[in-house]
Short mmCIF file of C-alpha atoms and ligand atoms in Angstrom, two decimals:
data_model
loop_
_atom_site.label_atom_id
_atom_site.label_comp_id
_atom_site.label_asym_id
_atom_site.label_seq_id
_atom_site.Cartn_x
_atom_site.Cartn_y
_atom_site.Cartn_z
CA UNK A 1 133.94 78.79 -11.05
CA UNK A 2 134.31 82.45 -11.55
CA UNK A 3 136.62 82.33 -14.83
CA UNK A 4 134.47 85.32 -16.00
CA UNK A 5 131.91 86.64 -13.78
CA UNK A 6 128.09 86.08 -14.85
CA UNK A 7 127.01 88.05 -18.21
CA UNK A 8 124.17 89.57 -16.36
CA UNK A 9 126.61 91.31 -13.63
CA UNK A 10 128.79 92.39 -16.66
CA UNK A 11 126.10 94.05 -19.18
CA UNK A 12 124.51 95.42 -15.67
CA UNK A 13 127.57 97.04 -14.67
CA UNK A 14 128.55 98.24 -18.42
CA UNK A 15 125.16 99.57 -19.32
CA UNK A 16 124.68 101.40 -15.72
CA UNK A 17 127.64 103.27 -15.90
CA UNK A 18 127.45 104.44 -19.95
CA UNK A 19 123.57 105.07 -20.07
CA UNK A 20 121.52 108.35 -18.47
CA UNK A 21 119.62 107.03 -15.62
CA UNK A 22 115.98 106.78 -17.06
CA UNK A 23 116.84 104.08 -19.10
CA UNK A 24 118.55 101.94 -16.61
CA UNK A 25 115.52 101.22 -15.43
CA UNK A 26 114.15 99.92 -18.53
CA UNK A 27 118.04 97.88 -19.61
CA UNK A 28 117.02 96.28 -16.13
CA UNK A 29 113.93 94.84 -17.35
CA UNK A 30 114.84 94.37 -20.51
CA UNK A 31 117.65 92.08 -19.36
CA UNK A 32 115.56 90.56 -16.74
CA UNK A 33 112.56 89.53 -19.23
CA UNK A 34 115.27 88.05 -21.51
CA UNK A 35 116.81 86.07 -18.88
CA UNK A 36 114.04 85.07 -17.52
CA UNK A 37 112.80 83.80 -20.93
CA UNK A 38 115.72 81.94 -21.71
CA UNK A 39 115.11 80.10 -18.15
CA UNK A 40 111.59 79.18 -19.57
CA UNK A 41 113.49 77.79 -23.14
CA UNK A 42 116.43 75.59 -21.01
CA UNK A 43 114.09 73.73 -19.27
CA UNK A 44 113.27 70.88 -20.94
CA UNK A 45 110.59 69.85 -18.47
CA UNK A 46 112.74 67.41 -16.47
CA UNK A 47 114.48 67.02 -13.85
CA UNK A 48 118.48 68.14 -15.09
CA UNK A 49 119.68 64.69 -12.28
CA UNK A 50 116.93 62.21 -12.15
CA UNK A 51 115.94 62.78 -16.23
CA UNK A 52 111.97 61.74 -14.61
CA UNK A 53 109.38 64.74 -16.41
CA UNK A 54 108.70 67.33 -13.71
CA UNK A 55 105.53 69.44 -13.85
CA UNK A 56 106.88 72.27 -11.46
CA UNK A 57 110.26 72.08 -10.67
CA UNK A 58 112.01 72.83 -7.32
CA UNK A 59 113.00 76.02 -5.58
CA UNK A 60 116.75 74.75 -4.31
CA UNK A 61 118.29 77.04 -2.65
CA UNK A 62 122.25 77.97 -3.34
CA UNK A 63 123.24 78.32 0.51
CA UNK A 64 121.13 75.88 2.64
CA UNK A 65 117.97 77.85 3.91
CA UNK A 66 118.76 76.88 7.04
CA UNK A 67 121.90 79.13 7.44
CA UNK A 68 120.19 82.12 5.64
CA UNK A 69 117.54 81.71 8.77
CA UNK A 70 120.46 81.93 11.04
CA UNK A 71 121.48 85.56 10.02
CA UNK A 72 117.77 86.83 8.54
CA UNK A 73 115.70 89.93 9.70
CA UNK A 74 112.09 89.74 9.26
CA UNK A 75 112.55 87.14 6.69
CA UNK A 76 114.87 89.17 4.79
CA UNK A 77 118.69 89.19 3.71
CA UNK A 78 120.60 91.48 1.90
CA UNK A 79 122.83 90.78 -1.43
CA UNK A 80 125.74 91.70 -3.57
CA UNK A 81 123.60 94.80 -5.18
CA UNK A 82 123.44 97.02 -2.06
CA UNK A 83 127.40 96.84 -1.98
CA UNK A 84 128.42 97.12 -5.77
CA UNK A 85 126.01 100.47 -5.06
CA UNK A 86 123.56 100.25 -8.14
CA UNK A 87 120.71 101.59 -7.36
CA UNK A 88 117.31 99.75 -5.78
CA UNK A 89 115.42 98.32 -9.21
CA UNK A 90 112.73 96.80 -7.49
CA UNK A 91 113.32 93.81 -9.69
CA UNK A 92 114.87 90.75 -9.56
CA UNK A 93 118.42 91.51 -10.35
CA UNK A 94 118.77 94.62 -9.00
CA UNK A 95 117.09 94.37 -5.77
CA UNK A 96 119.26 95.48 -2.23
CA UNK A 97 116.92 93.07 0.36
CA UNK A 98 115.83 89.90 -0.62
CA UNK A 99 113.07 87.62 1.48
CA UNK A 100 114.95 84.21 2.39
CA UNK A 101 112.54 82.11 0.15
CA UNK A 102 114.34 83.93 -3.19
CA UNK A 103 117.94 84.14 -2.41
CA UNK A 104 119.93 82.21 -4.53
CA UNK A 105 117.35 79.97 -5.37
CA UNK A 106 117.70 78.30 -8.77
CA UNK A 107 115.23 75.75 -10.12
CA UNK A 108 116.76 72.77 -12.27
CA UNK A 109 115.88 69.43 -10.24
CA UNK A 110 112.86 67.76 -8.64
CA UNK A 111 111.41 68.21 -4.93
CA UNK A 112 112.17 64.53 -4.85
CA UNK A 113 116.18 64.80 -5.79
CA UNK A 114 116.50 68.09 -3.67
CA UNK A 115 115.02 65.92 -0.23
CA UNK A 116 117.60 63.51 -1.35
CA UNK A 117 120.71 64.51 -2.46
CA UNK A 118 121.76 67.55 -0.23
CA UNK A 119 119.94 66.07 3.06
CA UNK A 120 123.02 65.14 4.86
CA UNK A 121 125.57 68.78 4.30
CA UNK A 122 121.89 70.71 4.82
CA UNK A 123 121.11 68.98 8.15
CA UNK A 124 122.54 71.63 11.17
CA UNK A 125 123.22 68.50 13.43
CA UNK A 126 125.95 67.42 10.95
CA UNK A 127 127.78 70.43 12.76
CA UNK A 128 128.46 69.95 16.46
CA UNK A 129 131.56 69.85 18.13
CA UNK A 130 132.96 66.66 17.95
CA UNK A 131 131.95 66.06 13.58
CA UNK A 132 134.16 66.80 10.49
CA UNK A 133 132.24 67.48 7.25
CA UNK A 134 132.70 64.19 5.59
CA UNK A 135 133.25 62.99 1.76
CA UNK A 136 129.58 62.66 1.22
CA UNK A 137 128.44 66.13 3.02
CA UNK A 138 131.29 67.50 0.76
CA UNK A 139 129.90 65.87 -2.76
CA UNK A 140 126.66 67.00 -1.91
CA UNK A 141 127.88 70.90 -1.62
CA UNK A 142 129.95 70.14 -4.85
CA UNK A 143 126.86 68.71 -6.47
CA UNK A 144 124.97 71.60 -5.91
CA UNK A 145 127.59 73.90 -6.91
CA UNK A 146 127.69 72.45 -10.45
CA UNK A 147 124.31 71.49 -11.20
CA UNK A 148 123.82 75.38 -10.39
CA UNK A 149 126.63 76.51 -12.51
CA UNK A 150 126.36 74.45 -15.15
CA UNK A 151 122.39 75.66 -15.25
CA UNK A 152 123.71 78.73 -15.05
CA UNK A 153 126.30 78.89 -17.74
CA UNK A 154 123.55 77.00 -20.19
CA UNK A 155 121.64 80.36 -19.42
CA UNK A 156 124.60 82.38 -20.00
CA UNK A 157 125.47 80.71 -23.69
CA UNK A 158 121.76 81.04 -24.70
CA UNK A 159 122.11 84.45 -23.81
CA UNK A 160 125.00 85.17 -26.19
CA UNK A 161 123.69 82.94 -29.08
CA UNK A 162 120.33 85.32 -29.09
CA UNK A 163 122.74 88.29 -28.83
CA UNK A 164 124.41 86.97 -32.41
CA UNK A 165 120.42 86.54 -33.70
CA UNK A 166 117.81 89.38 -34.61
CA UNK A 167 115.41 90.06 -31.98
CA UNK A 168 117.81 90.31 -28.89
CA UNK A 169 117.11 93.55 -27.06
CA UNK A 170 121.06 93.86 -26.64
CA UNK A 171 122.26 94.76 -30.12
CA UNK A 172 126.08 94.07 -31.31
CA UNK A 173 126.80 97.10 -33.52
CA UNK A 174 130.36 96.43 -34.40
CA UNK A 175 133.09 93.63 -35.39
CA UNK A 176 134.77 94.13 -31.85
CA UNK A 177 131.61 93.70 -30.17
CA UNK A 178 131.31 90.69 -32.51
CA UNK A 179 134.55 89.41 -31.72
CA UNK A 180 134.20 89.75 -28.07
CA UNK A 181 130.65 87.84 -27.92
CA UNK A 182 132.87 85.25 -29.89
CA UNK A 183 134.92 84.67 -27.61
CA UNK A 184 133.18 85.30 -24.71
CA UNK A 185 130.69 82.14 -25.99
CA UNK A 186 134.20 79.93 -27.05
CA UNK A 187 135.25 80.09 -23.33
CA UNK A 188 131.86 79.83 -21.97
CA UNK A 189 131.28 76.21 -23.14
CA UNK A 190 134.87 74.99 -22.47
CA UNK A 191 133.52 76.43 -18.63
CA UNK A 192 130.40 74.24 -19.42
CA UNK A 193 132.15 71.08 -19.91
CA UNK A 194 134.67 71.56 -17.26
CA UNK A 195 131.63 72.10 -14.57
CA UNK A 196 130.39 68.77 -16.27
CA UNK A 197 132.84 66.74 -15.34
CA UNK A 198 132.95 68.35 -11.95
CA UNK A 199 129.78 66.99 -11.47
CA UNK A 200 130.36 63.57 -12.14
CA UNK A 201 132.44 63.68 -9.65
CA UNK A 202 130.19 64.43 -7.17
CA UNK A 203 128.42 62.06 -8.63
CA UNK A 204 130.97 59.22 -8.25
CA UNK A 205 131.09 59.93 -4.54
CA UNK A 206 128.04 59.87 -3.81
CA UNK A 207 127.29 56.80 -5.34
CA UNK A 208 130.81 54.63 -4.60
CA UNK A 209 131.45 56.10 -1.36
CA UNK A 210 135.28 56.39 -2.30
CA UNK A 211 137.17 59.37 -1.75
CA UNK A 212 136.90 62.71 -3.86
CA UNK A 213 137.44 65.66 -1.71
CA UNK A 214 141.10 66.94 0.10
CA UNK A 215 139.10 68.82 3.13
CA UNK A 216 142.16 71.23 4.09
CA UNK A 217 140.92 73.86 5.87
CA UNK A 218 137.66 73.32 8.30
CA UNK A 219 136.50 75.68 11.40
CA UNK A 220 133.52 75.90 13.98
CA UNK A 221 134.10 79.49 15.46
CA UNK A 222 131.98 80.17 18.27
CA UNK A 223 130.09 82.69 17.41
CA UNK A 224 127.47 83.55 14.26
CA UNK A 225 129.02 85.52 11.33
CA UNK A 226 126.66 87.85 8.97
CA UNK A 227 127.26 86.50 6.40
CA UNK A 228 126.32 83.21 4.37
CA UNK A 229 128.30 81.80 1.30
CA UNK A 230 128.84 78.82 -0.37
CA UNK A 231 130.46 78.30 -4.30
CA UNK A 232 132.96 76.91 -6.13
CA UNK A 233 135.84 79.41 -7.05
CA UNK A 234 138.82 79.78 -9.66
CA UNK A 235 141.12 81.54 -7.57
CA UNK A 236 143.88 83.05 -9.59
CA UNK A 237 146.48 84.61 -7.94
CA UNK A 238 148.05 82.89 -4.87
CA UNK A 239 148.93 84.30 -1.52
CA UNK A 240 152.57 84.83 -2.76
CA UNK A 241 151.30 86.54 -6.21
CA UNK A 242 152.05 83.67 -7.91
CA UNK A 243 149.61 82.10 -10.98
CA UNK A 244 146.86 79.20 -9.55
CA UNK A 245 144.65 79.25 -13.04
CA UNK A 246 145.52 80.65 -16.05
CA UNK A 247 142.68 82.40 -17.36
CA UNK A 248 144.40 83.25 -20.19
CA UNK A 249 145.44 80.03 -21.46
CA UNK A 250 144.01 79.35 -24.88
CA UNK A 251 144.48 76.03 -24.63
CA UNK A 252 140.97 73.96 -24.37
CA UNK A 253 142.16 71.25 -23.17
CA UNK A 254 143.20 73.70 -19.70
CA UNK A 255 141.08 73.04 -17.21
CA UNK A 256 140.03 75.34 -14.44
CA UNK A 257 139.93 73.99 -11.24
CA UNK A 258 137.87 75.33 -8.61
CA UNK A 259 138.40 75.68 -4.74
CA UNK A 260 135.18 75.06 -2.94
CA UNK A 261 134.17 77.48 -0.05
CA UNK A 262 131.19 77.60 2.79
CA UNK A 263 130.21 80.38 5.26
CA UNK A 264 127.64 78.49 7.22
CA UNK A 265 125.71 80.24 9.94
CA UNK A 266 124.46 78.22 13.09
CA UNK A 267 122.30 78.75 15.63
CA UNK A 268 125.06 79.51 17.72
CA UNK A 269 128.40 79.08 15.54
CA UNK A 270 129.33 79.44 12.28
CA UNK A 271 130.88 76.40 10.33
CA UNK A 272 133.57 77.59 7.51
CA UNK A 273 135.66 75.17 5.37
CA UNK A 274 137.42 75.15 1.86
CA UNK A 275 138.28 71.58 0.01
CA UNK A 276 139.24 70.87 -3.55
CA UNK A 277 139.14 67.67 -5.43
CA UNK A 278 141.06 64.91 -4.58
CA UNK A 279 144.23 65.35 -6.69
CA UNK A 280 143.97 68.76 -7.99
CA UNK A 281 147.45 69.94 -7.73
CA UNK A 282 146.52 73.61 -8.72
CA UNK A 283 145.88 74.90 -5.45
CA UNK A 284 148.53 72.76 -3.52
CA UNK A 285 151.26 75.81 -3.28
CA UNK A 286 148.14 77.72 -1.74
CA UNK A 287 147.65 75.63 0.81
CA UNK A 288 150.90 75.58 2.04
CA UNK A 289 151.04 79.43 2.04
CA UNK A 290 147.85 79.32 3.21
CA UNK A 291 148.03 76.97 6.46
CA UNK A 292 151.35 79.43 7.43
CA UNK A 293 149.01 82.12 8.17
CA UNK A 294 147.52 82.56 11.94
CA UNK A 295 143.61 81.84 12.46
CA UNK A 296 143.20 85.73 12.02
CA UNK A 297 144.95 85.91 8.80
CA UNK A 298 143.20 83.05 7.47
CA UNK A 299 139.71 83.97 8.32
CA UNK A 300 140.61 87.42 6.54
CA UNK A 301 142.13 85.54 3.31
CA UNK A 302 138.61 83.39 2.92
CA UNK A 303 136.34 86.56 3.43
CA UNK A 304 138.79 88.71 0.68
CA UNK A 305 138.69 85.62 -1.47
CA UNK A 306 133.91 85.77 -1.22
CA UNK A 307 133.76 89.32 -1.98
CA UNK A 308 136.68 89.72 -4.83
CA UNK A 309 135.51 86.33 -6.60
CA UNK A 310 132.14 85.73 -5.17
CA UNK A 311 128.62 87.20 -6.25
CA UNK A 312 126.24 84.38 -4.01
CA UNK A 313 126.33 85.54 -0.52
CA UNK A 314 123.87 87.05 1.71
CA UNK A 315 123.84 89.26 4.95
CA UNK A 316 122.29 90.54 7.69
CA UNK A 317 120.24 92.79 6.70
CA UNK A 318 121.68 95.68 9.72
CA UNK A 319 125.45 94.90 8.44
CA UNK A 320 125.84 97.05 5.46
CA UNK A 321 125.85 99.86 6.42
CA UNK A 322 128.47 99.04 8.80
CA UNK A 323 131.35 97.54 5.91
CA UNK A 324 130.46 99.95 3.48
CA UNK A 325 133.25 101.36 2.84
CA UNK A 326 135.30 102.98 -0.64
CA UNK A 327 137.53 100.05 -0.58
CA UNK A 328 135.08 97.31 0.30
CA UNK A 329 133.29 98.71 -3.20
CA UNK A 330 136.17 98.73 -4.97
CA UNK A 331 136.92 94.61 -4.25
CA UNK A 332 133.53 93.81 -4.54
CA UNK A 333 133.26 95.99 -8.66
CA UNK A 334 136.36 94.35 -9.74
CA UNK A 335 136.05 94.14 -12.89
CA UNK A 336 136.32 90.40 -14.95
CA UNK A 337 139.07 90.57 -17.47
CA UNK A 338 137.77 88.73 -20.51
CA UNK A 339 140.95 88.47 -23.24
CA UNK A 340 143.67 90.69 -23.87
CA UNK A 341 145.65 90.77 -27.08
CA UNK A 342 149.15 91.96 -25.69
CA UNK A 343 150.51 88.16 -23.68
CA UNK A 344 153.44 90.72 -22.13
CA UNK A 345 151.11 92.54 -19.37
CA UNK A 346 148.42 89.76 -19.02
CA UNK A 347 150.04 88.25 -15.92
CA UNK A 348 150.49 91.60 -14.46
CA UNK A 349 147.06 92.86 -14.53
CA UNK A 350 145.75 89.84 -13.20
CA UNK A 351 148.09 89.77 -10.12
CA UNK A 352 147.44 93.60 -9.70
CA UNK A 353 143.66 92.73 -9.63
CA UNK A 354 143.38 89.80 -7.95
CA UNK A 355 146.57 90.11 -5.28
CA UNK A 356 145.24 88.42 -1.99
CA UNK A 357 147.64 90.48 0.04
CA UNK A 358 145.00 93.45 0.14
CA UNK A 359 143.22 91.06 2.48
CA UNK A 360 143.37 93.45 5.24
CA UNK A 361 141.96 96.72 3.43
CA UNK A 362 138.67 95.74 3.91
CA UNK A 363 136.15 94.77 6.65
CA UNK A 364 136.22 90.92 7.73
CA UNK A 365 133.10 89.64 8.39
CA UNK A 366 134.29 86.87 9.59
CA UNK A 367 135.54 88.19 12.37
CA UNK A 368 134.11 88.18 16.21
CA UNK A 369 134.35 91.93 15.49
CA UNK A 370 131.26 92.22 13.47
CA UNK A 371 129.22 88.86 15.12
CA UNK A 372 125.67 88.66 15.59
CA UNK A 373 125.56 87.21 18.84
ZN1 ZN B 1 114.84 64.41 -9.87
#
């Protein structure tokens, strides 16, 4: 769910356009000692599904190794940095290559649970021809997606509660500041319990076997794609401008629904599909709209849709330098907006960001235009 996108992207982006360039360097490792800290503090030193004490947890990776494999080059993918066009930090966050065993890896669960409870949706021969990504290969992708978020966001609010203490390297110097971090933190933990519940979910599938997923849009196109994605995502703007989440809602009780999406690279295909919970009625006007639209159209809509919302996807290595382009930067640096004060233009900067119909500006990597073979 990307209500508000990660705090690290956002102080990144802030403190790398305000600050002279020899201290980026430093902000960079400054931010990525203190994150990687706070990763130390969360753990409790079990594992977040089975609760059984884990003396070195698992690497899991976001986007099933297997399909980062399928589009690598000498072990090696590329990431979001080398479009937004920060420069190379050499460390973790701000690296533009990134070997296959690191990307998107988070580490929450034991080896045990991660053998068990993705084996089915990470297992290539549940993508041939004839097969349909069924309920359980779809609860395992949405358990993955929320035990990583919800990891994730418990890094993010530990983050802003040492930003409120002494001793944070990030210092608020004014009310403003004060008010944002406020309620920034306010909206991060509604976020928390709403990817909580999303996970029991998952949960309930996988262990009833009933039904929890609408599966509405699923394609094997016969070729491989360079790129690899898979996360939940709050769209919020339709394909006919209209309002899917309100981001702006103050109500807590609002939930955010997500749309779930996967880029899967094959050996020899490339597997895509978007589903939503069983029930959400959110995203039902956007499926109409969106089933309207020819194969070319739609393929365009889901790869404007990864790099305006998303932030986990790889490439091939060789691609970027092929899609970069002034727009492609401009989608990809879109800016979160947080809270604004005046309710009259709220709707109107969010459909001028986040408009869909721009789908076209930008190169589609989806496309049998820019396959690898
Ligand atoms: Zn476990």
């Amino acid at each position: 769910m990307y209500k508000f996108q990660n705090l690290d992207r956002n102080i990144d982006r802030d403190y790398l356009k305000n600050i002279n360039p020899s201290d980026k360097i430093e902000r960079n490792k400054a931010l990525s000692k203190n994150i990687k800290e706070i990763r130390q503090l969360n753990k409790s030193g079990t594992c977040y599904y089975c609760g059984k004490p884990v003396t070195s947890y698992c690497k899991s990776h976001s986007i099933p190794r297997f399909c980062l494999e399928n589009i690598e080059e000498k072990g090696m993918v590329t990431g979001i940095n080398s479009i937004m066009g920060l420069p190379d930090m050499g460390v973790s966050i701000g690296k533009h290559t990134i070997g296959i065993g690191e990307a998107g890896t988070f580490s929450i669960i034991c080896r045990e649970c991660d053998q068990m409870l993705f084996r089915e949706y990470e297992n290539p021969a549940n993508y041939l021809d004839e097969a349909i990504p069924t309920q359980k290969m779809m609860a395992q992708i949405a358990m993955k997606n929320y035990i990583k978020f919800i990891h994730k966001k418990e890094i993010e609010i530990s983050m802003l509660e040492r930003l409120m203490t002494q001793g944070s390297d990030f210092e608020i110097s004014n009310l403003s500041d004060l008010y944002e971090v406020i309620t920034k933190l306010q909206v991060y933990k509604t976020d928390l319990i709403a990817y909580q519940d999303s996970f029991e979910q998952a949960k309930r599938v996988l262990n009833t076997g009933k039904k929890g997923y609408y599966l509405f849009y699923y394609k094997l196109l016969e070729y491989v794609v360079p790129i690899a994605f898979q996360a939940p995502i709050a769209l919020s703007i339709d394909l006919g401008d209209g309002v899917i989440n309100d981001v702006f809602n103050k109500d807590l009780n609002y939930k955010i629904t997500d749309i779930h999406i996967c880029v899967f690279p094959l050996l020899s295909k490339t597997a895509v599909m978007l589903f939503v919970e069983e029930g959400d009625k959110r995203y039902r006007k956007f499926r109409k709209q969106f089933k309207k639209l020819d194969e070319e159209a739609k393929l365009g809509v889901i790869n404007y849709i990864v790099f305006l919302y998303g932030e986990d996807y790889y490439m091939a290595k060789n691609v970027r330098d092929m899609i970069d382009t002034e727009e492609l930067r401009d989608v990809v640096n879109t800016i979160p907006i947080l809270w604004n004060d005046s309710p009259s233009i709220e709707t109107g900067i969010l459909t001028e960001k986040y408009s869909l119909g721009k789908w076209n500006s930008i190169p589609n990597l989806l496309s049998e235009q820019y396959k690898l073979r």
